[in-house]
Short mmCIF file of C-alpha atoms in Angstrom, two decimals:
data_model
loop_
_atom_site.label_atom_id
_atom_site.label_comp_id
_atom_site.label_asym_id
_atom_site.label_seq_id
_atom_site.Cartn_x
_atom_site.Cartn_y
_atom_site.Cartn_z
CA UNK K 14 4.73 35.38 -6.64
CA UNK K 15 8.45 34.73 -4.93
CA UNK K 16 10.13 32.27 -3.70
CA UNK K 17 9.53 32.94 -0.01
CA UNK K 18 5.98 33.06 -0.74
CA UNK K 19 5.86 29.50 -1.94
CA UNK K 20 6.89 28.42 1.46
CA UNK K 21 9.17 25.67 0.61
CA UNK K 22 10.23 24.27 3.67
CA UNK K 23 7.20 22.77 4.03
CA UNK K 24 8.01 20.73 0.93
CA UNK K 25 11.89 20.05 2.53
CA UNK K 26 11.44 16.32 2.87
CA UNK K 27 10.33 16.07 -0.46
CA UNK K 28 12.90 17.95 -1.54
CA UNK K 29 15.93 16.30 0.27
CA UNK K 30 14.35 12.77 -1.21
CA UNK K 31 15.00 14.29 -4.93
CA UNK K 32 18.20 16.08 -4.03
CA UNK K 33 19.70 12.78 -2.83
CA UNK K 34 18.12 10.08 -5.57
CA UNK K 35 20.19 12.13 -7.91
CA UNK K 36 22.85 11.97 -5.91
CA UNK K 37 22.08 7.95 -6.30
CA UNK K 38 21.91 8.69 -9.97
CA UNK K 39 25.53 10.02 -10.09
CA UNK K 40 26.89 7.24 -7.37
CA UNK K 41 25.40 4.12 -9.83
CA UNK K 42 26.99 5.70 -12.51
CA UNK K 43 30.66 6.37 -11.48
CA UNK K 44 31.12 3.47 -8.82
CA UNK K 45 33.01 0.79 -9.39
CA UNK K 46 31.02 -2.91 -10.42
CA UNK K 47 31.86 -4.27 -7.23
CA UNK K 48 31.17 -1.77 -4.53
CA UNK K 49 28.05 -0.28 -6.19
CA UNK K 50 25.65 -2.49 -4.79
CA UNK K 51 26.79 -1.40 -1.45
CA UNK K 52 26.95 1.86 -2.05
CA UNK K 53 23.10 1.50 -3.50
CA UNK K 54 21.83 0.15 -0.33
CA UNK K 55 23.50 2.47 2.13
CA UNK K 56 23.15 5.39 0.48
CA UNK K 57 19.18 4.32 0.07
CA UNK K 58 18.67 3.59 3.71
CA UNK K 59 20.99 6.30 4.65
CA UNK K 60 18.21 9.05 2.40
CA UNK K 61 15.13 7.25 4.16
CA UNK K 62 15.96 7.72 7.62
CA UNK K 63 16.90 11.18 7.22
CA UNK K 64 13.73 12.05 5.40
CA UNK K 65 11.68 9.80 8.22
CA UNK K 66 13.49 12.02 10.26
CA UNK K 67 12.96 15.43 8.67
CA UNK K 68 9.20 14.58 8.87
CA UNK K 69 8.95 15.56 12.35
CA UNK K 70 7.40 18.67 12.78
CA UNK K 71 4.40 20.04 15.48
CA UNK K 72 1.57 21.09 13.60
CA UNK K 73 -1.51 22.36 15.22
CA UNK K 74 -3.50 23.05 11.82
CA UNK K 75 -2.71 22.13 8.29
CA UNK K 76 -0.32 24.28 6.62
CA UNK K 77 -0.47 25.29 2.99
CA UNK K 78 2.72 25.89 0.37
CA UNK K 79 3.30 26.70 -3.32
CA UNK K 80 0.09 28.97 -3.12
CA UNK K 81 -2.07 26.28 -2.24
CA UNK K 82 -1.41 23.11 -4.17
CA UNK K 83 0.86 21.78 -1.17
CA UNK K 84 -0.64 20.64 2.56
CA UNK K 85 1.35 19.73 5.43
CA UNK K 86 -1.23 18.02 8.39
CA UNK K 87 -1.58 15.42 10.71
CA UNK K 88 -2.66 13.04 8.13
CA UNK K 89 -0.18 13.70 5.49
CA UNK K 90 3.23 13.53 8.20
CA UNK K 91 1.81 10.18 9.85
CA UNK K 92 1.31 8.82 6.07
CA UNK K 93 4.05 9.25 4.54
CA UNK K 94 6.30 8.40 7.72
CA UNK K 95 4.72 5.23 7.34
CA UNK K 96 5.13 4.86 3.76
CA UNK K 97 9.16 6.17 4.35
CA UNK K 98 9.38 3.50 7.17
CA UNK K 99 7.99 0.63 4.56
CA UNK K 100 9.72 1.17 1.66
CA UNK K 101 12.73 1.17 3.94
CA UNK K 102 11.63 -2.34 4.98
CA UNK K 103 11.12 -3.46 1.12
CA UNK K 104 14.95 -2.52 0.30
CA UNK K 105 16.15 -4.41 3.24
CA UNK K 106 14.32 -7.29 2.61
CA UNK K 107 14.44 -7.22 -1.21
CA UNK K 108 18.18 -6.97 -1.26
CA UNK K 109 19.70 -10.46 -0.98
CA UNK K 110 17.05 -11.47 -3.06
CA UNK K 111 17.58 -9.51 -6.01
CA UNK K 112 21.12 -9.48 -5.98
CA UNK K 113 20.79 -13.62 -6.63
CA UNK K 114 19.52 -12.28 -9.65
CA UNK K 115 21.46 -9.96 -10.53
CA UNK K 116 18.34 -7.16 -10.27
CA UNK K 117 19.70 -5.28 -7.56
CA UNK K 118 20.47 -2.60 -9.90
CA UNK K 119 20.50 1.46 -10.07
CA UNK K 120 17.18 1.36 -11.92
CA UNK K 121 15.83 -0.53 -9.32
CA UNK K 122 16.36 1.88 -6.00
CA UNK K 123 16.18 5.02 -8.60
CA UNK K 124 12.92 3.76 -9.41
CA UNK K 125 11.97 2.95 -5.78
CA UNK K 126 12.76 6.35 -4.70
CA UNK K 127 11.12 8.20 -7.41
CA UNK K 128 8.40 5.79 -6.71
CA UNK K 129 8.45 7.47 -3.18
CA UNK K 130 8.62 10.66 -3.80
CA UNK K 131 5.65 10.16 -5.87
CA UNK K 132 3.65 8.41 -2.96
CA UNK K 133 4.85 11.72 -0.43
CA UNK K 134 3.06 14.25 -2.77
CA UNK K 135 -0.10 12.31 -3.35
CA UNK K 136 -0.81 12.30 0.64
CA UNK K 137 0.08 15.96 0.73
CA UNK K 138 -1.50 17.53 -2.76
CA UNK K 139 -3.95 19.85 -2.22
CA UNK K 140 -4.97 20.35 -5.92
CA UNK K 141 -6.30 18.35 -8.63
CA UNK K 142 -2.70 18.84 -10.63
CA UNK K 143 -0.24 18.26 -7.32
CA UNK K 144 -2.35 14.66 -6.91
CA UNK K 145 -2.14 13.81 -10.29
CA UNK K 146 1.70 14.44 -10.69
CA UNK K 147 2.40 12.53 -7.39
CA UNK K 148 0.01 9.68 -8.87
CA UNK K 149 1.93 9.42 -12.34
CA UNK K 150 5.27 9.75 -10.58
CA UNK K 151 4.47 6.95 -8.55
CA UNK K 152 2.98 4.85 -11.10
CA UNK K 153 5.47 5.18 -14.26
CA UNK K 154 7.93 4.33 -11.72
CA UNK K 155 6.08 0.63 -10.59
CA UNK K 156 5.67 -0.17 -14.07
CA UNK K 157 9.10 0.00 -14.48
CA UNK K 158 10.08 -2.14 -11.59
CA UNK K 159 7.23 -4.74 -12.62
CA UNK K 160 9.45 -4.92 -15.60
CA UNK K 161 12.37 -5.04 -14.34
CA UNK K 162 13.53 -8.39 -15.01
CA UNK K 163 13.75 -8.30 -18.68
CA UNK K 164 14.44 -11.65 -19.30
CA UNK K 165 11.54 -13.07 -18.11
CA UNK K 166 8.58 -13.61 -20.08
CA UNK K 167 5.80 -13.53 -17.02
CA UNK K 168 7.61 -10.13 -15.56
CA UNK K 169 7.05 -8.50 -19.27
CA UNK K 170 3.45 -9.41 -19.28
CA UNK K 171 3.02 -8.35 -15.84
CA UNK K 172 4.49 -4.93 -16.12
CA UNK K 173 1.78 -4.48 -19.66
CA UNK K 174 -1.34 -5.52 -17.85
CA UNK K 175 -0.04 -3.48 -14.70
CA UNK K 176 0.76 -0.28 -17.29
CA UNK K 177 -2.69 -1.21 -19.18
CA UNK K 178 -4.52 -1.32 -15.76
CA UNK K 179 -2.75 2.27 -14.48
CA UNK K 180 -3.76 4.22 -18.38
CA UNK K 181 -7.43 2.83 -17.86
CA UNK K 182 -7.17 4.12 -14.18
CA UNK K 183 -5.15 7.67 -15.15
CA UNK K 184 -7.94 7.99 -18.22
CA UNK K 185 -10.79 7.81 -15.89
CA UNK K 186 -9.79 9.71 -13.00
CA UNK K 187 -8.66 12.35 -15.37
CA UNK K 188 -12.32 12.49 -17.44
CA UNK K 189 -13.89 12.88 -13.79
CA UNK K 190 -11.57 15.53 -12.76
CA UNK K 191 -12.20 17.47 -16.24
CA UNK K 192 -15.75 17.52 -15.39
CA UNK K 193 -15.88 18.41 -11.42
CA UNK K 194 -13.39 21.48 -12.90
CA UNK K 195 -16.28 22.10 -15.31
CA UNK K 196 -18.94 22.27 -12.67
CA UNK K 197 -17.03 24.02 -10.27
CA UNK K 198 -14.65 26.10 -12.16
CA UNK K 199 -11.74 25.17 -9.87
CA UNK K 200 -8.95 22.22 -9.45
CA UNK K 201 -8.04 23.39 -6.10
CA UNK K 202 -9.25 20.58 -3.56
CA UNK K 203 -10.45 23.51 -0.66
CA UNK K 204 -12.82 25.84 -3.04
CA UNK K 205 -13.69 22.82 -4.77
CA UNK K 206 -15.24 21.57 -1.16
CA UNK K 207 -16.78 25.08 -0.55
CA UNK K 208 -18.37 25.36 -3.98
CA UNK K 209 -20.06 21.87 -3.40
CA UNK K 210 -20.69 22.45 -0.01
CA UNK K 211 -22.35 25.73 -0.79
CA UNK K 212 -24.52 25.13 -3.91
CA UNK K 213 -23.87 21.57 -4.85
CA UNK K 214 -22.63 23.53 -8.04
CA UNK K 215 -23.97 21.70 -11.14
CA UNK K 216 -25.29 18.70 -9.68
CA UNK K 217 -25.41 16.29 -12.61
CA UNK K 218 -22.16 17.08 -13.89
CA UNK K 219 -20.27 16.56 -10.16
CA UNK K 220 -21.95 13.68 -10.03
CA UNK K 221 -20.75 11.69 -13.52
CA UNK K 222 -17.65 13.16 -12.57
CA UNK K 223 -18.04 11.32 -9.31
CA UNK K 224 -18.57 8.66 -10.98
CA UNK K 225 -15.49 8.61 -12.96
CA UNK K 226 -13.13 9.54 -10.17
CA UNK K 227 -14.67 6.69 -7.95
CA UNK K 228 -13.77 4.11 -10.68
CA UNK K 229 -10.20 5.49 -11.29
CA UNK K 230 -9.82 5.37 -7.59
CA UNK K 231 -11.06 1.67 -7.68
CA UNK K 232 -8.47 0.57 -10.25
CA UNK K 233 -5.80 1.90 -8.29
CA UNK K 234 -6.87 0.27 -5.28
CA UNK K 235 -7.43 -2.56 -7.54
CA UNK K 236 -10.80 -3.77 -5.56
CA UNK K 237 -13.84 -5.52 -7.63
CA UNK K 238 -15.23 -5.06 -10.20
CA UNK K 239 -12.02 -3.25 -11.35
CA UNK K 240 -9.67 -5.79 -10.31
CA UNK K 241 -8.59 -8.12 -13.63
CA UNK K 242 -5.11 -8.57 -13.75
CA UNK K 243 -4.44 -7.92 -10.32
CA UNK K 244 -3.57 -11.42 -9.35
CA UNK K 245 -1.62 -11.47 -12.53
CA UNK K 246 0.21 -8.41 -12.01
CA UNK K 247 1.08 -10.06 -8.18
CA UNK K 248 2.20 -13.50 -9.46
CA UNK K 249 4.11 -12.64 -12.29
CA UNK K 250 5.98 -10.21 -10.93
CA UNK K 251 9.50 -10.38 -8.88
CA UNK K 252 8.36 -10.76 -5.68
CA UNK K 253 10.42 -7.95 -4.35
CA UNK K 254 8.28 -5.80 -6.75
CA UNK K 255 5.18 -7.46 -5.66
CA UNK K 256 6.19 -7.09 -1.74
CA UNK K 257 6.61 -3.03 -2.70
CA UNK K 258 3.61 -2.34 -5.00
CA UNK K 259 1.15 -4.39 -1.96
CA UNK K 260 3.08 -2.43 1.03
CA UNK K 261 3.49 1.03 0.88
CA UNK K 262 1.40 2.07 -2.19
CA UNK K 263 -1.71 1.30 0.05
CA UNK K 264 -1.36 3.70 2.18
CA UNK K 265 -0.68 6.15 -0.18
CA UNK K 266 -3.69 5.30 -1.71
CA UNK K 267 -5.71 6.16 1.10
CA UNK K 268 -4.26 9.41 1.42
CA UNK K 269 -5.24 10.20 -2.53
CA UNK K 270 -9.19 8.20 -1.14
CA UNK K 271 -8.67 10.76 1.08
CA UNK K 272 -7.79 14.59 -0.36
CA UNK K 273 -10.09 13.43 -3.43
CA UNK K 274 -13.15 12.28 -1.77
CA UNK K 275 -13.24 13.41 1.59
CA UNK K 276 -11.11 16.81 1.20
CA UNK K 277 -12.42 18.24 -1.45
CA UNK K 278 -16.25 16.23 -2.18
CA UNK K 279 -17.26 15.88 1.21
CA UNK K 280 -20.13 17.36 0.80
CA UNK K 281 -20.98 15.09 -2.02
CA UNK K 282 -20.70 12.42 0.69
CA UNK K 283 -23.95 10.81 -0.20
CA UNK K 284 -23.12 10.46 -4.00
CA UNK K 285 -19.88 8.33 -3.34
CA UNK K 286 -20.96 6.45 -0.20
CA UNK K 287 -23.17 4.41 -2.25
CA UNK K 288 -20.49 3.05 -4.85
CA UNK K 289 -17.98 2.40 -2.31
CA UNK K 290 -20.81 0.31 -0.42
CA UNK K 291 -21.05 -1.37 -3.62
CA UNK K 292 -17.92 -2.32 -4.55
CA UNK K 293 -16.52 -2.82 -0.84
CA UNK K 294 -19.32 -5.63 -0.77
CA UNK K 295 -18.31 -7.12 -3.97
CA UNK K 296 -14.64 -7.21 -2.91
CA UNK K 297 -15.26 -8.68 0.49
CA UNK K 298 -17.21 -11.53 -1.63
CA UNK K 299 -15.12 -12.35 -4.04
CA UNK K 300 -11.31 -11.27 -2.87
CA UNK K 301 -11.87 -13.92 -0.09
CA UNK K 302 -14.12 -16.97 -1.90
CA UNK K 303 -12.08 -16.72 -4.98
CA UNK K 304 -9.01 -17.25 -2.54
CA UNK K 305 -9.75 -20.35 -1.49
CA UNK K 306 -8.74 -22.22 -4.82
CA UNK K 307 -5.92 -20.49 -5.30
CA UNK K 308 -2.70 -22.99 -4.87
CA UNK K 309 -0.23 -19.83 -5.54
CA UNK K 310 0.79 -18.33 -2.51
CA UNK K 311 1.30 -14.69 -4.26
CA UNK K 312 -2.12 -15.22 -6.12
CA UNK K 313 -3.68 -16.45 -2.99
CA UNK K 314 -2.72 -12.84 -1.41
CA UNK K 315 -3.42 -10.55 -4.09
CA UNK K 316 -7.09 -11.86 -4.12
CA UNK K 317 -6.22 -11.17 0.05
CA UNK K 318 -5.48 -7.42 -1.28
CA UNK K 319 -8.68 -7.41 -2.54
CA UNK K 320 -10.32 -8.45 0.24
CA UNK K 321 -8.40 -6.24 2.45
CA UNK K 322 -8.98 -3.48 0.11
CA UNK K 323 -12.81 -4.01 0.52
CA UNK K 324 -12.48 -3.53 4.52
CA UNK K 325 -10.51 -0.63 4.05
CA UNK K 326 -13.44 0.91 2.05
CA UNK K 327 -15.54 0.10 5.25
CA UNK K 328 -14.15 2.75 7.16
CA UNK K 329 -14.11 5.42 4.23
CA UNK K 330 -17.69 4.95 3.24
CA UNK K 331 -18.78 5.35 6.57
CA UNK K 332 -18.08 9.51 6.21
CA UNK K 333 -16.88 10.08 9.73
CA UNK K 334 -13.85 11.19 11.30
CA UNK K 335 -13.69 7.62 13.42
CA UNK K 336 -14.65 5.64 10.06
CA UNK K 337 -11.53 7.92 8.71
CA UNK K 338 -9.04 6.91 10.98
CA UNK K 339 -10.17 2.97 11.45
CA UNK K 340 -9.26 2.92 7.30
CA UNK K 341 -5.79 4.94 7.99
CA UNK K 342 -5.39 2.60 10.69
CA UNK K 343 -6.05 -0.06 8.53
CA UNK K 344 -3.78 0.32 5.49
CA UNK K 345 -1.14 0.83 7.81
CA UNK K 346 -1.41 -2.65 9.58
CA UNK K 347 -1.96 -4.04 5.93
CA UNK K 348 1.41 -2.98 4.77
CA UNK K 349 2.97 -4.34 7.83
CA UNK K 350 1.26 -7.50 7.26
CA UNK K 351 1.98 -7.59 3.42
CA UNK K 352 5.62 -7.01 4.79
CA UNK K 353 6.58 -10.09 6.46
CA UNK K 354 4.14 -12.29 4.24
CA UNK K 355 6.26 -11.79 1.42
CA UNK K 356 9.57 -11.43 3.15
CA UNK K 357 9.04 -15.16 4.03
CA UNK K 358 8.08 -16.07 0.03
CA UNK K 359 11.74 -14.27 -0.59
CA UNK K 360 12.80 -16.35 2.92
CA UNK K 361 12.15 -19.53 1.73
CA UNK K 362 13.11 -18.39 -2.41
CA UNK K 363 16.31 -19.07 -3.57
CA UNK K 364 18.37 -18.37 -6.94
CA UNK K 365 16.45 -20.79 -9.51
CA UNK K 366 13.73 -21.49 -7.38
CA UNK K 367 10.88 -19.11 -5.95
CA UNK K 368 9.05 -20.75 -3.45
CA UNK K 369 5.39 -18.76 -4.12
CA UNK K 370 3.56 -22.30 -4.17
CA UNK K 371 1.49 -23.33 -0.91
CA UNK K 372 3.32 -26.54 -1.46
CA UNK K 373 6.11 -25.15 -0.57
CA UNK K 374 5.23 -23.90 2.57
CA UNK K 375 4.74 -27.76 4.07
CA UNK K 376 6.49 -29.27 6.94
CA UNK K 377 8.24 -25.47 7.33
CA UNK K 378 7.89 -26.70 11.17
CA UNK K 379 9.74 -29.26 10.90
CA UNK K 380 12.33 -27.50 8.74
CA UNK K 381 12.62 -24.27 11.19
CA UNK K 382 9.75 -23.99 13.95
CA UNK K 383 11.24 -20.38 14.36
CA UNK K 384 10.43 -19.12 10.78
CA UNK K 385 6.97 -21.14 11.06
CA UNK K 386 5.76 -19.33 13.92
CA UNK K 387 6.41 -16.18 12.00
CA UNK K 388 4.28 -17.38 9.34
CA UNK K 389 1.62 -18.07 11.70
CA UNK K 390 1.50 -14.68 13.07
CA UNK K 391 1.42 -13.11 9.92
CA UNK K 392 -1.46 -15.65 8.37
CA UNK K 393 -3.36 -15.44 12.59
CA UNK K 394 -3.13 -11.48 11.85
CA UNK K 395 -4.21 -11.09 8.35
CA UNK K 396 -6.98 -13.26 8.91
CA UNK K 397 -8.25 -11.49 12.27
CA UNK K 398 -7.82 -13.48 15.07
CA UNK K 399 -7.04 -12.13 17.90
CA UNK K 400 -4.78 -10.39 19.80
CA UNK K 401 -3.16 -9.86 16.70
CA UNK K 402 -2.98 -6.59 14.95
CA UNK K 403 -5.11 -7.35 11.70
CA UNK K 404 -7.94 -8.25 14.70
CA UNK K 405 -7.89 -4.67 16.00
CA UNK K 406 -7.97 -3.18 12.22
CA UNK K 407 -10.46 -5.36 11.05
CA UNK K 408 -12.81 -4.20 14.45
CA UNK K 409 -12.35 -0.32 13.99
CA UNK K 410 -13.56 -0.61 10.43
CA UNK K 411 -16.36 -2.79 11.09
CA UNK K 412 -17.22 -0.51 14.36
CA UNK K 413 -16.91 2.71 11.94
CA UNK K 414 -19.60 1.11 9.41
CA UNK K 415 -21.66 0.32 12.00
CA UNK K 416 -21.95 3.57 13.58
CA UNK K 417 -22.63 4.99 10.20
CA UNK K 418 -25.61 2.89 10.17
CA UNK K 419 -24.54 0.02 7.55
CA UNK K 420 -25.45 -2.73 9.74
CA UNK K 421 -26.17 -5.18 6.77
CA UNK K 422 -22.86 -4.57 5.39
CA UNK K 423 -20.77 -5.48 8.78
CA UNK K 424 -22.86 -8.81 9.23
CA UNK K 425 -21.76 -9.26 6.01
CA UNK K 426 -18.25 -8.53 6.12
CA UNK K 427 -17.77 -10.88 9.23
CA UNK K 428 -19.36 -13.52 7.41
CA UNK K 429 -16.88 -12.73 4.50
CA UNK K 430 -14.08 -12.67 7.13
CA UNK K 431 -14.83 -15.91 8.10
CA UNK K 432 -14.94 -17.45 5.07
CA UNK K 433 -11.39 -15.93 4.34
CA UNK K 434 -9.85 -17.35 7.40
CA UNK K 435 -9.99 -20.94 5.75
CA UNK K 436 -6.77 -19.82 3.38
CA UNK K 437 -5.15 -18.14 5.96
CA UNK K 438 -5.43 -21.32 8.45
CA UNK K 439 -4.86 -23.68 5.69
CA UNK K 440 -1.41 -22.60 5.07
CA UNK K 441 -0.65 -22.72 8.86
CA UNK K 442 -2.01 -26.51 8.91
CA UNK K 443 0.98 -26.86 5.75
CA UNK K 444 3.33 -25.88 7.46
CA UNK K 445 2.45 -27.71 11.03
CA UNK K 446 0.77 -30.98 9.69
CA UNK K 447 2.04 -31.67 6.62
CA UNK K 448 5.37 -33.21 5.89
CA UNK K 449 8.28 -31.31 3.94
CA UNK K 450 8.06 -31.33 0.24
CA UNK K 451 11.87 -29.64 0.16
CA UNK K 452 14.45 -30.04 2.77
CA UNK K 453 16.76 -27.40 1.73
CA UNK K 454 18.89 -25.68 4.46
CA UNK K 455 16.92 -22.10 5.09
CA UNK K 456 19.91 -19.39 5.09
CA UNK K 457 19.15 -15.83 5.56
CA UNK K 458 21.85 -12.91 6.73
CA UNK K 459 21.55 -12.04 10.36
CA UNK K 460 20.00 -8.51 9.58
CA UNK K 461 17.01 -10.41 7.58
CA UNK K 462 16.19 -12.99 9.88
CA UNK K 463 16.27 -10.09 12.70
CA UNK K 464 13.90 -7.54 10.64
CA UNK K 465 11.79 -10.22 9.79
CA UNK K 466 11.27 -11.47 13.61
CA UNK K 467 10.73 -7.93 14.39
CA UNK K 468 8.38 -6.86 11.94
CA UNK K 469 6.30 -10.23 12.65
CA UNK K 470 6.04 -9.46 15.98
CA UNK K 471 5.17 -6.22 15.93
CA UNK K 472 2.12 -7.45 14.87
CA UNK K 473 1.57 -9.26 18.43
CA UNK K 474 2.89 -5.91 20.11
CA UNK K 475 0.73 -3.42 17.79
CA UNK K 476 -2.21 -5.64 18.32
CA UNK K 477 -1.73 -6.10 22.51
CA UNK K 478 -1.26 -2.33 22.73
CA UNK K 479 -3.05 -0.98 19.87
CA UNK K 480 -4.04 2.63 21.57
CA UNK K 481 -1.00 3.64 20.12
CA UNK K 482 -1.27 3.58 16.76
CA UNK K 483 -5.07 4.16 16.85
CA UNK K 484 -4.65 7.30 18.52
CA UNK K 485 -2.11 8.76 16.52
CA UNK K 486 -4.04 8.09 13.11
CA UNK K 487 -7.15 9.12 15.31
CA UNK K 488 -5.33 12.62 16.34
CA UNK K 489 -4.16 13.31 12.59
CA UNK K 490 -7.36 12.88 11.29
CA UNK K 491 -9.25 14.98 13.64
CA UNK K 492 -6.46 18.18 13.09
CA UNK K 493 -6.61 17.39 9.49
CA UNK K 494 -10.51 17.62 8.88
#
């Protein structure tokens, strides 16, 4: 084996990312106390666009590096310029609000790198080890940033259920991995496929593997019934942490769904289909009942995850290329949504007081009608209504079940979505009907207020011209599979 042979330039974004967080490393260390946040943010936005950038390449097939265990495709270049693009958004909006309180650190855009880094190999592993050291990457680094604030009691016990949670998750997956490897005598996610494809190998033993993996995958995507401590894990937490571990780490979530279940099992397609009808059911059910008495605005939309988590399984389960791409479709529009919902918690925070309490969302009209319309995109979106963009995300997964034949479960799901646009609506009918609790002065610098009016209405552009992003995540899935 040489160094040619490995065909690194495939892995050059990756690569550039590392190269430059040390870099970061060396710049938090030696710069002065007062220019280092500065330096921090620059030289973290600066690395971001350049690797968004570097992502760029025309690919016709998949391409293959480091003899195998590396895939560059359609799939993996559209996901992680989407998870570059929103962890760029998280910094931006996280910064005033952690530098209030003094967490606007090193450790914390260290960690948020590595945390990407992570997130870019998991989409483009193409072997049991490469998706496991992308997945632990990624998830030392959240715990970490969970427990970032020290000082704070709820943080701490965030950061151990989160870390409790992720070993439960690791232990699983890796017990189903350790017995697919024993039925098929391979980690590698393409002979994997063609040994199950071909025989079915030892059937049993793939599927209590199966079985394993599916349940590791569903406390990572933290949907029902593996989702205790979720909620916790979303209110305690900063709520720049919380914005970045409900954004971006979706979608890199479906791209592990994805090279896991679909790459390399799918022709075990009937074994997991069933589970994931299962549990996308029981997160529809109770991620949006269990919502409505919520009076926590962050707890409210972590139960919203889980919801959201349960559609997203709508589109996997369905086994087709156009149930494929309405879930990549999907957790993209999530994290945009999950973007501006929680920039406006950080909007309307302040040093001393975080403003995560419906309550503290009432008479926002009369305080600014500006940053209340925002709001009212985001919660008209997230709850479906159209022409927004959660509308058209929430139709391609429900149109991808249905052509797969699960007609219960889409009846269902509407009926579920219904039910879960009562919290959405209510906090818009806070904010419009209700009369101020606080009458605090809102004050946000320029470059937040403009991201934040962007972002929210990209929502109403993305969902009035949709074709765009549906086709893309349509074209990558059909030159990835």
């Amino acid at each position: 084996m040489t160094v040619s042979s490995l065909n690194l330039a495939l892995a050059a974004p990756e690569i550039f990312l590392l190269v430059m967080t040390l870099i970061v490393m060396i710049v938090d260390l030696f710069s002065a106390a007062e220019k280092r946040e500065g330096r921090l943010f620059f030289l973290s936005i600066f690395t971001l666009i350049l690797v968004a950038l570097s992502l760029y390449a025309p690919l016709d097939a998949p391409r293959y590096g480091f003899n195998g265990m590396f895939v560059v495709d359609g799939m993996a270049v559209i996901l992680k310029a989407a998870i570059v693009v929103a962890v760029a958004l998280v910094i931006i909006y996280s910064r005033a609000y952690l530098v209030a309180r003094n967490l606007f650190t090193g450790e914390f855009v260290l960690l948020v790198l590595f945390a990407t880094l992570g997130m870019m190999v998991m989409v483009s592993a193409n072997h049991f080890v490469s998706l496991y050291l992308g997945l632990e990457l990624f998830a030392l680094s959240t715990y970490a940033m969970v427990a970032l604030n020290r000082d704070s009691a709820t943080a701490s016990e965030a950061a151990m259920k989160y870390f409790i949670l992720g070993a439960l998750a690791s232990g699983l997956l890796l017990y189903g991995l350790s017995m697919i490897y024993g039925a098929t005598g391979s980690l590698d996610v393409a002979k994997v496929a063609k040994i199950i494809e071909a025989s079915r190998a030892n059937d049993p033993l793939i599927t209590f593997g199966l079985v394993f993996v599916v349940a590791g995958l569903a406390f990572k995507l933290g949907v029902v019934p593996f989702h205790m401590w979720v909620p916790d894990v979303y209110q305690g937490a900063p709520t720049a942490m919380t914005l970045f571990i409900g954004s971006a780490p979706k979608i890199a979530a479906f791209g592990f769904i994805m090279r896991i279940l679909a790459d390399s099992m799918g022709g075990a397609v009937g074994d997991w289909q069933g589970m994931l009808v299962i549990m996308s059911a029981l997160s529809l059910a109770l991620g949006n009942i269990v919502a409505i008495a919520q009076t926590n605005l962050k707890r409210m939309l972590a139960y919203s995850t889980i919801s959201h988590m349960g559609f997203m399984l709508l589109g996997i389960l369905a086994g087709t290329k156009n149930g494929y791409s309405a879930s990549m479709f999907y957790s993209i529009s999530y994290a945009l949504m999950t973007l501006v919902s929680f920039g406006m918690i950080m909007l309307l925070s302040r040093a001393g007081f975080e403003a995560e309490n419906l309550e503290d969302f009432k008479g926002l009209n009369q305080r600014s009608p500006w940053y209340a319309f925002l709001m009212l995109i985001v919660m008209f979106s997230m709850a479906g209504i159209p022409p927004f963009l959660g509308f058209w995300a929430k139709l391609t997964v429900l149109e991808g079940a249905l052509n797969a034949g699960y007609t219960w479960l889409v009846v269902f799901a509407v009926l579920m979505s219904v039910i879960g646009a009562f919290y959405y609506l209510r906090v818009v009918k806070l904010m419009y009907f209700d009369a101020p609790t606080d009458s605090t002065p809102i004050v946000a610098a320029a470059g937040f207020r403009s991201l934040l009016a962007v972002n929210a209405f990209g929502l109403l552009a993305l969902g009035l011209f949709p074709g765009v992003l549906l086709t893309a995540c349509l074209n990558a899935i059909q030159r990835s599979f």
